[in-house]
């Protein structure tokens, strides 16, 4: 995703209630300084969910996302 300007990015790791799946979520919220082209394509920001069978894989993926989005 090519994004210029600023936005709010939040990343979270949760263990699902069934205890079998670990879910990483990434939420991107537009701000007044978000690139106009991005806002045109994603007027409500973006929300992604990624599921993993084990905690280590989920945590590694979350850390990569946090690094990429500078969270």
Coordinates of C-alpha atoms in Angstrom, one line a residue:
X1 CA 0.0 0.0 0.0
X2 CA 1.6 3.3 -1.1
X3 CA 0.7 6.0 1.5
X4 CA 2.0 9.5 1.7
X5 CA 1.1 12.0 4.4
X6 CA 0.1 10.8 7.8
X7 CA -2.5 8.4 9.2
X8 CA -3.1 6.5 12.4
X9 CA -2.0 2.9 12.3
X10 CA -2.9 0.5 15.2
X11 CA -1.8 -3.2 15.4
X12 CA -3.1 -5.7 17.9
X13 CA -2.6 -9.3 18.7
X14 CA -5.4 -11.3 20.4
X15 CA -6.0 -14.9 21.3
X16 CA -9.4 -15.8 20.1
X17 CA -12.0 -17.1 22.6
X18 CA -11.7 -20.7 21.2
X19 CA -8.0 -20.5 22.2
X20 CA -6.9 -22.1 18.9
X21 CA -6.3 -19.0 16.7
X22 CA -4.2 -15.9 17.3
X23 CA -5.4 -12.9 15.4
X24 CA -3.3 -9.9 14.4
X25 CA -5.3 -6.8 13.3
X26 CA -4.1 -3.7 11.6
X27 CA -6.4 -0.7 11.5
X28 CA -5.5 2.4 9.4
X29 CA -7.4 5.5 10.2
X30 CA -7.3 8.6 7.9
X31 CA -6.5 12.0 9.4
X32 CA -6.6 15.5 8.0
X33 CA -3.1 15.0 6.7
X34 CA -3.6 11.7 4.9
X35 CA -2.7 11.6 1.3
X36 CA -5.7 12.6 -0.9
X37 CA -5.1 9.7 -3.3
X38 CA -5.2 7.2 -0.4
X39 CA -8.4 8.8 1.0
X40 CA -10.0 8.6 -2.4
X41 CA -9.3 4.8 -2.6
X42 CA -9.9 4.1 1.1
X43 CA -12.4 6.8 2.4
X44 CA -13.0 4.9 5.6
X45 CA -9.4 3.9 6.2
X46 CA -8.5 0.1 6.2
X47 CA -8.9 -2.8 8.5
X48 CA -7.1 -6.1 8.1
X49 CA -7.2 -9.4 10.0
X50 CA -4.6 -12.1 9.9
X51 CA -5.0 -15.5 11.7
X52 CA -2.3 -17.8 12.9
X53 CA -2.3 -21.2 14.5
X54 CA 0.5 -20.4 17.0
X55 CA 1.6 -17.5 19.1
X56 CA 5.2 -17.2 17.8
X57 CA 4.1 -16.8 14.2
X58 CA 1.5 -14.3 15.1
X59 CA 4.0 -12.3 17.2
X60 CA 6.6 -12.3 14.5
X61 CA 4.1 -11.1 11.9
X62 CA 2.8 -8.4 14.2
X63 CA 6.4 -7.2 14.8
X64 CA 6.9 -7.0 11.1
X65 CA 3.7 -5.0 10.6
X66 CA 4.7 -2.6 13.4
X67 CA 8.1 -2.1 11.9
X68 CA 6.6 -1.5 8.4
X69 CA 4.0 1.0 9.7
X70 CA 6.4 2.5 12.3
X71 CA 4.0 1.8 15.1

